[in-house]
CSV table of C-alpha atoms in Angstrom, one decimal:
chain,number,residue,atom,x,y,z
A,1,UNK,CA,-18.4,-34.3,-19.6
A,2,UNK,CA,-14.5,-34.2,-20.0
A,3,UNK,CA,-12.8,-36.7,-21.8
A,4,UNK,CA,-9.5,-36.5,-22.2
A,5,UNK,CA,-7.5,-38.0,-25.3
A,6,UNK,CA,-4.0,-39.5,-23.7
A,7,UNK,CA,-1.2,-41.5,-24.2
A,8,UNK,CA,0.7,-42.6,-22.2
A,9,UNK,CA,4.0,-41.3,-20.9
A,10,UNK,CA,3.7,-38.3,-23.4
A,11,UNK,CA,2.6,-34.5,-22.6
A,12,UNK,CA,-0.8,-35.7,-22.3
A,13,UNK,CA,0.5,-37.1,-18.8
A,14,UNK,CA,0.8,-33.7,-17.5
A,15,UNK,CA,-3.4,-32.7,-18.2
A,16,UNK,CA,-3.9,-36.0,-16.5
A,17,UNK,CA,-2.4,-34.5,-13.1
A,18,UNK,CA,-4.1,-30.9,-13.8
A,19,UNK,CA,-7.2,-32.9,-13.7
A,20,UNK,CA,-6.4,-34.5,-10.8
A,21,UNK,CA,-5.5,-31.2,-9.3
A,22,UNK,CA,-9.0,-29.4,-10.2
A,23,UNK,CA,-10.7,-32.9,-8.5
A,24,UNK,CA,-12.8,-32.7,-11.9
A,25,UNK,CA,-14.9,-35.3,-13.2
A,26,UNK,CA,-13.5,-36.7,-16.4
A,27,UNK,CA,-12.3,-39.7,-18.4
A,28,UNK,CA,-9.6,-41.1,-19.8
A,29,UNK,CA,-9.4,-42.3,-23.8
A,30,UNK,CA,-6.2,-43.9,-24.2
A,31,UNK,CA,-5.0,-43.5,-27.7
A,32,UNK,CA,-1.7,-44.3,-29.9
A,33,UNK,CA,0.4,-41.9,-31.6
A,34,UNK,CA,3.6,-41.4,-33.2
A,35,UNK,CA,6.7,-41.5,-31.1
A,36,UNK,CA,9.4,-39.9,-32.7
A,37,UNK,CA,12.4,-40.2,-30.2
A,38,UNK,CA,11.4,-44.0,-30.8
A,39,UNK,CA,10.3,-44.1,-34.0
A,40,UNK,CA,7.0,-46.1,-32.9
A,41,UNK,CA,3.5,-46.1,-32.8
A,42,UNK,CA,1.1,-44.7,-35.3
A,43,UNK,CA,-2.2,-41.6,-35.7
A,44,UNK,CA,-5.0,-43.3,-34.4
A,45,UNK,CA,-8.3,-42.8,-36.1
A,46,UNK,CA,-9.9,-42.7,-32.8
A,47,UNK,CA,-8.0,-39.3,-32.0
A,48,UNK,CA,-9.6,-36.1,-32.8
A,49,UNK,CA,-6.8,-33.8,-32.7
A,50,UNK,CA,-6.2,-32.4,-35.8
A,51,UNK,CA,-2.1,-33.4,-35.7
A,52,UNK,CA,-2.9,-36.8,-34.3
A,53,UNK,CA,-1.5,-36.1,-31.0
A,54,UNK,CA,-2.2,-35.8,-27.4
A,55,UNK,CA,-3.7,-33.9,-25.5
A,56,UNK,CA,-6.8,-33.6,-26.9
A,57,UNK,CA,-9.8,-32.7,-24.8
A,58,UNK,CA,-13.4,-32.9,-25.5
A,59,UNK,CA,-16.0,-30.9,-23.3
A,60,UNK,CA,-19.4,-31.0,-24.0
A,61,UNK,CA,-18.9,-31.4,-28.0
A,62,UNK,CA,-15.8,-28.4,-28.1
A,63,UNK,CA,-12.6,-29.6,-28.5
A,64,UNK,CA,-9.7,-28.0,-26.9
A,65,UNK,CA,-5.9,-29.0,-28.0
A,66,UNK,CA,-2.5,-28.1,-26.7
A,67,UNK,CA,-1.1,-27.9,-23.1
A,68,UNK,CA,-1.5,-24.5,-22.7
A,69,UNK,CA,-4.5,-23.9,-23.5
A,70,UNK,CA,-6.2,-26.8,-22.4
A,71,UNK,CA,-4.5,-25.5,-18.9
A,72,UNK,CA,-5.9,-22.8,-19.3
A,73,UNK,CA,-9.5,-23.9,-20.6
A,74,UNK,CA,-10.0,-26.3,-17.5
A,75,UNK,CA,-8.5,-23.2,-14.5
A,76,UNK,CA,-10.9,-21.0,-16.0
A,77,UNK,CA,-13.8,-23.9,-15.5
A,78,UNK,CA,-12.4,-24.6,-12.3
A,79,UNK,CA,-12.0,-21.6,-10.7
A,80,UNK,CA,-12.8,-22.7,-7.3
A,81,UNK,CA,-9.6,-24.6,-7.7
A,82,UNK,CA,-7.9,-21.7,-7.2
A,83,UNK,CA,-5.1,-23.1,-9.8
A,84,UNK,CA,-5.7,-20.4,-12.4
A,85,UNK,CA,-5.8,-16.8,-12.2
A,86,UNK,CA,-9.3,-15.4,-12.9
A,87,UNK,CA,-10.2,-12.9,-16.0
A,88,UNK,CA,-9.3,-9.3,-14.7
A,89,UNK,CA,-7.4,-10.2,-11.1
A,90,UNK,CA,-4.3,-9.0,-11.0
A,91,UNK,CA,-2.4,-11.8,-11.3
A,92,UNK,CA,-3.8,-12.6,-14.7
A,93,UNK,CA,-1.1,-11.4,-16.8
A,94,UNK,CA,1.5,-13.3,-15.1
A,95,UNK,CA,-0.7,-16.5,-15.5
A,96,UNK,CA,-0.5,-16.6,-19.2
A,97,UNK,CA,2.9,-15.5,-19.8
A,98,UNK,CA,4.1,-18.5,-18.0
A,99,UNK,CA,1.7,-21.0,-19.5
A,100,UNK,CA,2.4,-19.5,-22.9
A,101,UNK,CA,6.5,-19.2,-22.2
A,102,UNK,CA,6.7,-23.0,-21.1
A,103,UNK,CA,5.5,-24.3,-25.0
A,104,UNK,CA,7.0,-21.1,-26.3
A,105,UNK,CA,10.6,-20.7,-24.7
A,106,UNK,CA,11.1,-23.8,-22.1
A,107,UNK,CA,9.9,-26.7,-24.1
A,108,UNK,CA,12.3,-25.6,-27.0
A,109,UNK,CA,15.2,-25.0,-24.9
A,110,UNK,CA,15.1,-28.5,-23.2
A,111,UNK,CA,14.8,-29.7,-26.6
A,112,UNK,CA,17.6,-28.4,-27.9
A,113,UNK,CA,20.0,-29.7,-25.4
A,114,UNK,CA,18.5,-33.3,-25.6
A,115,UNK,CA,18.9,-33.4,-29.2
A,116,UNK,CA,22.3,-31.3,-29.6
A,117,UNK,CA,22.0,-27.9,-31.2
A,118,UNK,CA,22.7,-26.2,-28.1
A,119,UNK,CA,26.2,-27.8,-28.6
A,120,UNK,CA,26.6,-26.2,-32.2
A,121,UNK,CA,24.0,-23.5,-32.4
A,122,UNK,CA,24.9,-20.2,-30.6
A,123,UNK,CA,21.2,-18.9,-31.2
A,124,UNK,CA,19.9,-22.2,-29.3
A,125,UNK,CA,22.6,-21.7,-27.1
A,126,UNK,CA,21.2,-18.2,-25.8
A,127,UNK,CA,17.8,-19.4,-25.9
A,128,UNK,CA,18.5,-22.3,-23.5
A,129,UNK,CA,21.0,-20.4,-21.3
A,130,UNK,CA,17.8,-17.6,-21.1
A,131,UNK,CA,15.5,-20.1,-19.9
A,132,UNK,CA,17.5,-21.3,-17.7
A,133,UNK,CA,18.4,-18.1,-16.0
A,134,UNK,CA,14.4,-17.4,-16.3
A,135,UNK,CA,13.5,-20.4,-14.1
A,136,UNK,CA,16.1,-20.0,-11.6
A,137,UNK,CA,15.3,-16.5,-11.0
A,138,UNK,CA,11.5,-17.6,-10.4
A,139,UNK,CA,12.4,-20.3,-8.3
A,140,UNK,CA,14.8,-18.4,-5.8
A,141,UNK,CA,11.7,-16.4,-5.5
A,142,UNK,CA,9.7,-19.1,-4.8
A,143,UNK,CA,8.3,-21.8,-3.6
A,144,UNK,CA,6.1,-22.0,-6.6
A,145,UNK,CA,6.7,-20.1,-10.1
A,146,UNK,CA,3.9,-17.6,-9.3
A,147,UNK,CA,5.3,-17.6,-5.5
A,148,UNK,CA,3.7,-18.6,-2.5
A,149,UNK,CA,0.9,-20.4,-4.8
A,150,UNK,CA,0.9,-23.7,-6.5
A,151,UNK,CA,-1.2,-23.2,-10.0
A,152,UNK,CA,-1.4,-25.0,-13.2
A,153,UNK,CA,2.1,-23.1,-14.4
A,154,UNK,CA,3.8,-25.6,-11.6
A,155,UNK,CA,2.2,-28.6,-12.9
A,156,UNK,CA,3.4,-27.8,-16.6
A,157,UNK,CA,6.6,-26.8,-15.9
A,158,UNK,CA,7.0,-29.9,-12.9
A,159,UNK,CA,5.9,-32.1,-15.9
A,160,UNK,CA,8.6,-30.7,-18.0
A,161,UNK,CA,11.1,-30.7,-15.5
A,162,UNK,CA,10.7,-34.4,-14.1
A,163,UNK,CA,11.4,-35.3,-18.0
A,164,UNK,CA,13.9,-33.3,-18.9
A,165,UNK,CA,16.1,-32.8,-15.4
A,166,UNK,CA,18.9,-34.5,-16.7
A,167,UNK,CA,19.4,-31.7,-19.7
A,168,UNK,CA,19.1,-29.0,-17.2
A,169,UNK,CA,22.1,-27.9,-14.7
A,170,UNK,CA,22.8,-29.2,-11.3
A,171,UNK,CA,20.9,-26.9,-9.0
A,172,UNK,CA,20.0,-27.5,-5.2
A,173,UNK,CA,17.0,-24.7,-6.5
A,174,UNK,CA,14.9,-27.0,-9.3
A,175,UNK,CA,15.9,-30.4,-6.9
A,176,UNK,CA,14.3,-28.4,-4.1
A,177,UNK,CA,11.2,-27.6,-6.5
A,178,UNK,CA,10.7,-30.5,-7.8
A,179,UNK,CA,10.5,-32.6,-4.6
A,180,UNK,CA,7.6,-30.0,-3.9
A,181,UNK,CA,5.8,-30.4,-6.6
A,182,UNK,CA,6.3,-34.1,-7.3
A,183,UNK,CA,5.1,-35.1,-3.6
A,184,UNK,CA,1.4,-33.8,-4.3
A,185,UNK,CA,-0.9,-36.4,-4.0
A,186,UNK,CA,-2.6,-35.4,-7.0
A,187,UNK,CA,0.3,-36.5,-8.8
A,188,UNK,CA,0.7,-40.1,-7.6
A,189,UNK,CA,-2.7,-40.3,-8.6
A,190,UNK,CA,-2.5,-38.8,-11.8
A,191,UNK,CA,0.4,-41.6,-12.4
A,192,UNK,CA,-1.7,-44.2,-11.2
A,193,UNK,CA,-3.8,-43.6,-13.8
A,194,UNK,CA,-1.3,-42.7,-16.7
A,195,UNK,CA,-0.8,-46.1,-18.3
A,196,UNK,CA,2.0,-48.5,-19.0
A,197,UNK,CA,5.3,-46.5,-20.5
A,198,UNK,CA,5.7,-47.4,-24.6
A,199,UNK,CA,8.8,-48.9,-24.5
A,200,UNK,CA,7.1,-51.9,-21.5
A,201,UNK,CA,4.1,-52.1,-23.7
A,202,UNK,CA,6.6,-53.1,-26.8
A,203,UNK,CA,8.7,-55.4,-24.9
C-alpha cells in the first residue's frame, strides 16, 4: 500500500499529481509542517520524515523521502505508466539528470530570485541565468522536457513552474508549456484532492 505524507499547497502537491498520473492506488495523510515564507505551522509527530517535512512516502513498511526520488521510486514501480525511463533503456541517463537538476539547479535558482540574492549575488546570478537558458533550450525542443514524451520530469518541473512563473522571464515558450502540462486531467484531479491552501485554513 502507498500512503503518501502531504500538506497541502507545499512540494508534496506535486507527488500527489505523479500519483494521479501512474493511476496508482494510494492514500493521502494530511499532515502539518513548518511554513517558513509564513512563519506557520509546526513538525507533526504523525510525520515520519526525518526533517518533518513532506513528501514522505510509505510503501509496504520502506519509507521513501524527497521529490526526486520518490519520482523516481514510484516510475520505476510503475513502469507501465510509461512516465519513467526503465533501468538500462537508452533514455535512462537523461531521466535522472533532469529529476536530479530540478532539486539540484532549478529549485535553487527560482529561490534565489523570490528571495533576492540574484539581485546582489553574481554567483546566484549565473546560476539562475543557467537555468534559465537550460529550460528554454529544452523547451524549444519540445513539447515535453524529454521531447515528444510527457514523464514524471514534466510534472516536477510543471509543479515548479506553476509556483514560481512570476520569478521567471516572460516567455511565449514556458506559457506554451505550461498550458500543456497544466490541462492534464490528472492534474485537476490531483488538485481536487490537494487540500485547502494554509493561509484559507488560518483565516
Amino acid at each position: 500500500m502507498l500512503t503518501l505524507f502531504h500538506a497541502a499547497w507545499s512540494r508534496s502537491s506535486r507527488i500527489v499529481w505523479l500519483l494521479e498520473e501512474l493511476e496508482a492506488d494510494y492514500e493521502i495523510r494530511h499532515v502539518d509542517i513548518y511554513r517558513a515564507m509564513s512563519l506557520s505551522g509546526a513538525r507533526d509527530p504523525a510525520n515520519p520524515h526525518p526533517d518533518g517535512k513532506v513528501p514522505a512516502l510509505m510503501h509496504d513498511g520502506a519509507l521513501i523521502t524527497e521529490s526526486a526520488a520518490i519520482a523516481l521510486y514510484l516510475t520505476d514501480l510503475y513502469p507501465e505508466a510509461g512516465l519513467g525511463a526503465p533501468v538500462g533503456s537508452k533514455d535512462r541517463g537523461t531521466y535522472l539528470t533532469w529529476l536530479a537538476w530540478t532539486a539540484g539547479e532549478m529549485e535553487p535558482a527560482v529561490w534565489g530570485k523570490i528571495t533576492g540574492a540574484v539581485e546582489t549575488d553574481p554567483n546566484i546570478r549565473k546560476r539562475y541565468d543557467d537555468a534559465v537558458a537550460r529550460l528554454l533550450n529544452a523547451l524549444a525542443q519540445g513539447p515535453y522536457l524529454m521531447g515528444d514524451r510527457f514523464t514524471a520530469v514534466d510534472v516536477m518541473i510543471g509543479a515548479t513552474l506553476a509556483w514560481g512563473r512570476e520569478h521567471l522571464p516572460e516567455s511565449a515558450v514556458i506559457d506554451a508549456y505550461m498550458e500543456r502540462v497544466s490541462n492534464r486531467p490528472a492534474g485537476a484531479r490531483a488538485q481536487a484532492k490537494d487540500g485547502t491552501p494554509p493561509n484559507v485554513a488560518a483565516a
